[in-house]
Amino acid sequence: MKIINTDTPINASEYADFLRQKLLPLFKERRQVELTFNIVNTDDSIEIQNTDIYDGFLFRFEFKGNEIDVIKSEHYTDDVNVLTLEDILNNLYMEFPGRDNISLIEEGS
């Protein structure tokens, strides 16, 4: 799990919209494959899924005030698509919530 501490709370719905705009085009550019992922959100969480290929979520974001817990599915840790998504997500954190709004990023248990 990755824990992102922000200076101001991040809205899960806004973050889901951001991921919907950015994640798929970046993935297609990087992997050169036609593969889509569903970004499903509730009031306080987001899941990235592809239920045609993978059981359950690939990544889950849980929003807790000024903290975002990023949980990676333990079932697909070596999958090339998941590793590509993870690399893209790591870069997108600097764009939103943004480098100036992040106070700490740490690996949790």
GROMACS .gro file of C-alpha atoms in nm:
model
  109
    1MET     CA    1   0.000   0.000   0.000
    2LYS     CA    2   0.111   0.352  -0.077
    3ILE     CA    3   0.001   0.638   0.148
    4ILE     CA    4  -0.021   0.989   0.006
    5ASN     CA    5  -0.061   1.272   0.256
    6THR     CA    6  -0.193   1.596   0.110
    7ASP     CA    7  -0.211   1.949   0.245
    8THR     CA    8  -0.579   1.973   0.148
    9PRO     CA    9  -0.840   1.697   0.111
   10ILE     CA   10  -0.888   1.547  -0.236
   11ASN     CA   11  -1.237   1.477  -0.365
   12ALA     CA   12  -1.273   1.115  -0.486
   13SER     CA   13  -1.512   1.211  -0.766
   14GLU     CA   14  -1.277   1.480  -0.900
   15TYR     CA   15  -0.984   1.240  -0.886
   16ALA     CA   16  -1.185   0.971  -1.068
   17ASP     CA   17  -1.267   1.222  -1.344
   18PHE     CA   18  -0.898   1.313  -1.368
   19LEU     CA   19  -0.803   0.944  -1.403
   20ARG     CA   20  -1.071   0.890  -1.667
   21GLN     CA   21  -0.919   1.170  -1.876
   22LYS     CA   22  -0.553   1.079  -1.834
   23LEU     CA   23  -0.501   0.711  -1.752
   24LEU     CA   24  -0.629   0.531  -2.062
   25PRO     CA   25  -0.458   0.753  -2.322
   26LEU     CA   26  -0.128   0.725  -2.133
   27PHE     CA   27  -0.165   0.349  -2.101
   28LYS     CA   28  -0.239   0.306  -2.472
   29GLU     CA   29   0.056   0.526  -2.562
   30ARG     CA   30   0.291   0.334  -2.333
   31ARG     CA   31   0.180  -0.026  -2.405
   32GLN     CA   32   0.056   0.013  -2.764
   33VAL     CA   33  -0.239  -0.220  -2.695
   34GLU     CA   34  -0.614  -0.173  -2.703
   35LEU     CA   35  -0.708  -0.248  -2.344
   36THR     CA   36  -0.955  -0.053  -2.137
   37PHE     CA   37  -0.993  -0.015  -1.764
   38ASN     CA   38  -1.301   0.085  -1.572
   39ILE     CA   39  -1.264   0.357  -1.313
   40VAL     CA   40  -1.540   0.302  -1.061
   41ASN     CA   41  -1.589   0.545  -0.777
   42THR     CA   42  -1.799   0.588  -0.464
   43ASP     CA   43  -1.802   0.886  -0.228
   44ASP     CA   44  -1.472   0.788  -0.067
   45SER     CA   45  -1.300   0.536  -0.294
   46ILE     CA   46  -1.200   0.459  -0.652
   47GLU     CA   47  -1.123   0.123  -0.809
   48ILE     CA   48  -0.941   0.060  -1.136
   49GLN     CA   49  -1.070  -0.263  -1.290
   50ASN     CA   50  -1.091  -0.469  -1.605
   51THR     CA   51  -1.342  -0.741  -1.523
   52ASP     CA   52  -1.298  -0.906  -1.866
   53ILE     CA   53  -0.942  -1.009  -1.779
   54TYR     CA   54  -0.891  -0.963  -1.405
   55ASP     CA   55  -1.092  -1.069  -1.101
   56GLY     CA   56  -1.159  -0.778  -0.867
   57PHE     CA   57  -0.975  -0.449  -0.861
   58LEU     CA   58  -0.622  -0.376  -0.979
   59PHE     CA   59  -0.587  -0.058  -0.773
   60ARG     CA   60  -0.809   0.090  -0.504
   61PHE     CA   61  -0.782   0.446  -0.377
   62GLU     CA   62  -0.934   0.516  -0.036
   63PHE     CA   63  -0.981   0.883   0.051
   64LYS     CA   64  -0.956   0.968   0.420
   65GLY     CA   65  -0.945   1.345   0.462
   66ASN     CA   66  -0.589   1.453   0.383
   67GLU     CA   67  -0.477   1.095   0.318
   68ILE     CA   68  -0.513   0.875   0.012
   69ASP     CA   69  -0.440   0.505   0.058
   70VAL     CA   70  -0.344   0.341  -0.273
   71ILE     CA   71  -0.391  -0.035  -0.255
   72LYS     CA   72  -0.251  -0.257  -0.530
   73SER     CA   73  -0.412  -0.598  -0.578
   74GLU     CA   74  -0.183  -0.868  -0.446
   75HIS     CA   75  -0.297  -1.107  -0.721
   76TYR     CA   76  -0.135  -0.931  -1.017
   77THR     CA   77   0.191  -0.785  -0.884
   78ASP     CA   78   0.403  -0.911  -1.176
   79ASP     CA   79   0.151  -0.847  -1.454
   80VAL     CA   80   0.294  -0.616  -1.722
   81ASN     CA   81  -0.032  -0.422  -1.756
   82VAL     CA   82  -0.054  -0.363  -1.382
   83LEU     CA   83   0.311  -0.259  -1.365
   84THR     CA   84   0.249  -0.014  -1.650
   85LEU     CA   85  -0.056   0.127  -1.472
   86GLU     CA   86   0.143   0.163  -1.151
   87ASP     CA   87   0.421   0.355  -1.325
   88ILE     CA   88   0.171   0.588  -1.491
   89LEU     CA   89  -0.014   0.643  -1.161
   90ASN     CA   90   0.314   0.724  -0.984
   91ASN     CA   91   0.376   1.000  -1.238
   92LEU     CA   92   0.018   1.128  -1.230
   93TYR     CA   93   0.035   1.194  -0.854
   94MET     CA   94   0.264   1.489  -0.931
   95GLU     CA   95  -0.002   1.632  -1.162
   96PHE     CA   96  -0.305   1.573  -0.936
   97PRO     CA   97  -0.324   1.614  -0.640
   98GLY     CA   98  -0.004   1.794  -0.743
   99ARG     CA   99   0.350   1.825  -0.618
  100ASP     CA  100   0.265   2.140  -0.419
  101ASN     CA  101  -0.028   1.968  -0.242
  102ILE     CA  102   0.157   1.648  -0.144
  103SER     CA  103   0.330   1.659   0.192
  104LEU     CA  104   0.443   1.293   0.200
  105ILE     CA  105   0.432   0.973  -0.004
  106GLU     CA  106   0.526   0.657   0.180
  107GLU     CA  107   0.501   0.284   0.138
  108GLY     CA  108   0.273   0.127   0.397
  109SER     CA  109   0.206  -0.231   0.491
   0.00000   0.00000   0.00000
